[in-house]
CSV table of N, CA, C and O in Angstrom, one decimal:
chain,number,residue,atom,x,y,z
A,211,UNK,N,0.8,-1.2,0.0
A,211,UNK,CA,0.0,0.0,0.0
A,211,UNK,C,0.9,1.3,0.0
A,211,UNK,O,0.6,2.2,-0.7
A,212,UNK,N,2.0,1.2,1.0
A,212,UNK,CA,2.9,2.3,0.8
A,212,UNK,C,3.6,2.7,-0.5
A,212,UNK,O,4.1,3.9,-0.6
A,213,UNK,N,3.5,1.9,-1.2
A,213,UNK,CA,4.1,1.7,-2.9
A,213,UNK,C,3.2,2.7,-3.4
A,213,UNK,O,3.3,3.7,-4.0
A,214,UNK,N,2.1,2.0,-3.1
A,214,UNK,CA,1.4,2.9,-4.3
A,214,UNK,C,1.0,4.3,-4.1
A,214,UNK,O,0.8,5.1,-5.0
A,215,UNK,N,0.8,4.7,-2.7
A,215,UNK,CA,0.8,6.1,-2.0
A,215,UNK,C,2.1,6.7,-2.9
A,215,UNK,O,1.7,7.6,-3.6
A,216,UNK,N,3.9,6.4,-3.2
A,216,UNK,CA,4.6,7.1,-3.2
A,216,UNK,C,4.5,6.9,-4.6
A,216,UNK,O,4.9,8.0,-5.0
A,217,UNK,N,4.2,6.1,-5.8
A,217,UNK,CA,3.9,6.3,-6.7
A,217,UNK,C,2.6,7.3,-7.6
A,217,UNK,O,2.6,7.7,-8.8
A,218,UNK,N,2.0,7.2,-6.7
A,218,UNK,CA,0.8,8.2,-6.9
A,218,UNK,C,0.7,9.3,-6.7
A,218,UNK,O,0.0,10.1,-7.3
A,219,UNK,N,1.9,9.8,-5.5
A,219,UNK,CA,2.3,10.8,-5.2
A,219,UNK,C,3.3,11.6,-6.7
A,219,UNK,O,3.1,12.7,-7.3
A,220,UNK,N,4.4,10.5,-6.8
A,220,UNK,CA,5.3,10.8,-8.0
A,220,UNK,C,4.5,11.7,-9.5
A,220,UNK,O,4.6,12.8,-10.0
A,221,UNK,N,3.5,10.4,-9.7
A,221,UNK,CA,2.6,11.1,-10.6
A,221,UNK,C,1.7,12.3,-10.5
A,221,UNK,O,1.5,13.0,-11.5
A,222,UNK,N,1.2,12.7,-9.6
A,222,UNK,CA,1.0,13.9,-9.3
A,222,UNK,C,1.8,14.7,-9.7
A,222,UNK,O,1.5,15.4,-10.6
A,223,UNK,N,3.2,14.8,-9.0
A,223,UNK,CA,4.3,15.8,-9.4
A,223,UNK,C,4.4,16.2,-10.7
A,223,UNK,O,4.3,17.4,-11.0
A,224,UNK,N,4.7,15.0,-11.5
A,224,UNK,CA,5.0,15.2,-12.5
A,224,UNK,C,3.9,15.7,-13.4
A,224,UNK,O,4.4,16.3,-14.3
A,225,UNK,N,2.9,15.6,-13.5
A,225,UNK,CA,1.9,16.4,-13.6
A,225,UNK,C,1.4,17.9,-13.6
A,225,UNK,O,0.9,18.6,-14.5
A,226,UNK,N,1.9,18.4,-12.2
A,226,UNK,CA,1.9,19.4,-11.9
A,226,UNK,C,3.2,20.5,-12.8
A,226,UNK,O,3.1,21.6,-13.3
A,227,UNK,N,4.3,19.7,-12.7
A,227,UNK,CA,5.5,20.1,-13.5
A,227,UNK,C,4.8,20.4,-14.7
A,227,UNK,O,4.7,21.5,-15.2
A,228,UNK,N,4.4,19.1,-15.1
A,228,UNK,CA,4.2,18.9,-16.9
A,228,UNK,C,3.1,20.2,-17.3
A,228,UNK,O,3.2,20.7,-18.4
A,229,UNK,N,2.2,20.8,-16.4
A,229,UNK,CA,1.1,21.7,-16.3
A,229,UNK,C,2.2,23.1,-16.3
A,229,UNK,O,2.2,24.0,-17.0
A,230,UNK,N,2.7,22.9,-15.5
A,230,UNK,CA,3.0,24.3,-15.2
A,230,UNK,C,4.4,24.8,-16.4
A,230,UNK,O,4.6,26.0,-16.7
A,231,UNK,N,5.5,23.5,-16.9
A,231,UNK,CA,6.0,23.7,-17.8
A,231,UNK,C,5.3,24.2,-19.3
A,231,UNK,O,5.5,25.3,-19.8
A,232,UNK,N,4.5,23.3,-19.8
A,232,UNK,CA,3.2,23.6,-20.6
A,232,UNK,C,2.3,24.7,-20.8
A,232,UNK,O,2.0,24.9,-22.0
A,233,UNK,N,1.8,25.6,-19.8
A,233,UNK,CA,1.0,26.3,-19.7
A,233,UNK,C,1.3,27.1,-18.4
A,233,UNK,O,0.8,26.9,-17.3
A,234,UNK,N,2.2,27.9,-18.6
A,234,UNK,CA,2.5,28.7,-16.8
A,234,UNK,C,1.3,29.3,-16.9
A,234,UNK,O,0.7,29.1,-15.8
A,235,UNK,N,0.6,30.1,-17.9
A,235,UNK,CA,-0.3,31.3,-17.5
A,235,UNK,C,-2.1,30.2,-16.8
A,235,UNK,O,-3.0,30.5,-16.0
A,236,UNK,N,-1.9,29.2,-17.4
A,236,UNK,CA,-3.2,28.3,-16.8
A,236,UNK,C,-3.2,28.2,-15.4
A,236,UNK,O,-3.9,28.6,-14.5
A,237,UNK,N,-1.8,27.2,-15.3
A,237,UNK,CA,-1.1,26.9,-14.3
A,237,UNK,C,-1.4,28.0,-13.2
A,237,UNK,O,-2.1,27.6,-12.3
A,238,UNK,N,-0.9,29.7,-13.3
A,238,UNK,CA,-1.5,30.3,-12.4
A,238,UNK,C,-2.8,30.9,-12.2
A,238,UNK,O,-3.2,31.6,-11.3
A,239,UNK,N,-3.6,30.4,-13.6
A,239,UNK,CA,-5.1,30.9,-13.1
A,239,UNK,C,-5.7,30.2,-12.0
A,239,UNK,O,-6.4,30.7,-11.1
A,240,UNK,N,-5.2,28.5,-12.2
A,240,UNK,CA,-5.4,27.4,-11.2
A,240,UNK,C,-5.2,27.8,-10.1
A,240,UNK,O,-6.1,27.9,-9.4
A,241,UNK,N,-4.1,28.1,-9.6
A,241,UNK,CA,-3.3,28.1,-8.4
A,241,UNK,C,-4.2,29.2,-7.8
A,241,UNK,O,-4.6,28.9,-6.7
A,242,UNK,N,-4.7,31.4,-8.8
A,242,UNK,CA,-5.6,31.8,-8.1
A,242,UNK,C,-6.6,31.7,-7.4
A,242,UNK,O,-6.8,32.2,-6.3
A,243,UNK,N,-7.8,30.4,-8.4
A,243,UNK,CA,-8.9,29.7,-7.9
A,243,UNK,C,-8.8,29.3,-6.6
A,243,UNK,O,-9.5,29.7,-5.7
A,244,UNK,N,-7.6,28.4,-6.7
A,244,UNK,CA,-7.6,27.8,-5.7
A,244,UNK,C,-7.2,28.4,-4.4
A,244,UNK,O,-7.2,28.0,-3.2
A,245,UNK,N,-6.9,29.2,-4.6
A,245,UNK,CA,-6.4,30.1,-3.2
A,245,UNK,C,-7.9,31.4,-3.2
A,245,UNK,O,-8.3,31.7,-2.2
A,246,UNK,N,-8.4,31.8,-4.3
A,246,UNK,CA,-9.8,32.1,-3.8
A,246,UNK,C,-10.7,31.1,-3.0
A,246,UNK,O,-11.3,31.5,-2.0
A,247,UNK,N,-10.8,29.8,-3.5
A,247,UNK,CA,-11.4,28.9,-2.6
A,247,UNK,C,-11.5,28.7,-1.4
A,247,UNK,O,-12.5,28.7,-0.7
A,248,UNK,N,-10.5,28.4,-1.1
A,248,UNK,CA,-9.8,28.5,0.5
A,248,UNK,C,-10.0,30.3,1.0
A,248,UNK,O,-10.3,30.4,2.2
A,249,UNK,N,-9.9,31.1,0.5
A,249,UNK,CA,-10.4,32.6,0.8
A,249,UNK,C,-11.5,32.3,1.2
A,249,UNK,O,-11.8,32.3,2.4
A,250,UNK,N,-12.2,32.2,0.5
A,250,UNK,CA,-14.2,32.0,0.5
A,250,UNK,C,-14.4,30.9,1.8
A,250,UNK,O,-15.3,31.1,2.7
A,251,UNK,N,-13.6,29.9,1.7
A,251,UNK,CA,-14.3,29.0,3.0
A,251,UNK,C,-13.8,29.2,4.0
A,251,UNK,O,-14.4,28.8,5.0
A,252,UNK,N,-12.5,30.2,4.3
A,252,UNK,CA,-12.2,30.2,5.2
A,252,UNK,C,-13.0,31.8,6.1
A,252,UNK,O,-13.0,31.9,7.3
A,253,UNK,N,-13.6,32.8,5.4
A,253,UNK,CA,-14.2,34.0,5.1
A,253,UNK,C,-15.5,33.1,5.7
A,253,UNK,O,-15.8,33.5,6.9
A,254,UNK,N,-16.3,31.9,5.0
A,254,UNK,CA,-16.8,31.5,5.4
A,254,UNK,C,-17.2,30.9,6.9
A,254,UNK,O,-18.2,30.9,7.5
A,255,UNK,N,-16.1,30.4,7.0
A,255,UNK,CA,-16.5,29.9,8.5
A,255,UNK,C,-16.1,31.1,9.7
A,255,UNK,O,-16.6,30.9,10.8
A,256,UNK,N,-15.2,32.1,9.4
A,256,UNK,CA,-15.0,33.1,10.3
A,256,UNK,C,-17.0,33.8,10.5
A,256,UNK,O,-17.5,34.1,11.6
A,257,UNK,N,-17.5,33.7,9.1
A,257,UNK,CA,-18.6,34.3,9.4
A,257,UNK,C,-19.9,33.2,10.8
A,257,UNK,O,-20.4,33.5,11.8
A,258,UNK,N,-19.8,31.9,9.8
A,258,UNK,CA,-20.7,31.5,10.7
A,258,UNK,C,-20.0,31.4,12.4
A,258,UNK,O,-20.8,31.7,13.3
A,259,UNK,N,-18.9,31.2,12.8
A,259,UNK,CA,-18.4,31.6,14.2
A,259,UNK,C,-18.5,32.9,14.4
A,259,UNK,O,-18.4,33.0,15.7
A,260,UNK,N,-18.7,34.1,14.0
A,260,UNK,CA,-19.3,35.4,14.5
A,260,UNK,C,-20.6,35.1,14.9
A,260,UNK,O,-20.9,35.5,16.0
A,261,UNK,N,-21.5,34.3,14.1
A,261,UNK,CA,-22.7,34.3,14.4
A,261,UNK,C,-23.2,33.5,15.3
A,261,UNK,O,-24.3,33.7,15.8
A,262,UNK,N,-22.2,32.0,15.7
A,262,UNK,CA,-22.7,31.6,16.9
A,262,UNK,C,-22.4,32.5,17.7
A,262,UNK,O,-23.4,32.6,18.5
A,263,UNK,N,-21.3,33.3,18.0
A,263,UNK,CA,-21.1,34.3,19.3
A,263,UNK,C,-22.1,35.3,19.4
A,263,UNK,O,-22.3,35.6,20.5
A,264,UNK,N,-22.6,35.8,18.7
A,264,UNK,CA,-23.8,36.7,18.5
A,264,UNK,C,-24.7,36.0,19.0
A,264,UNK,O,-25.9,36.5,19.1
C-alpha cells in the first residue's frame, strides 16, 4: 500500500510540473482559484463563528 501512495504521489508531481511547464499562465489561473477557494471557506466559517457568538 505504501508503494502505491509514493507512486501516486510521483505522478501527481510530475503532472503538476508537466502543467506548469506547458501552460505557466493556466497553471496560475489554477493556483488563483484555488487560493480564492480557500479565501471564501475560510471567510466563510469566520462568518458562521461570528454568528454563533452573537
Amino acid at each position: 500500500m505504501a508503494q502505491a501512495k509514493k507512486i501516486a504521489l510521483y505522478v501527481i508531481v510530475v503532472f503538476v510540473l508537466y502543467t506548469i511547464i506547458k501552460s505557466p499562465a493556466r497553471a496560475a489561473e489554477l493556483v488563483q482559484v484555488g487560493f480564492e477557494g480557500v479565501s471564501s471557506a475560510a471567510q466563510s466559517v469566520g462568518d458562521f463563528m461570528s454568528e454563533l457568538v452573537n
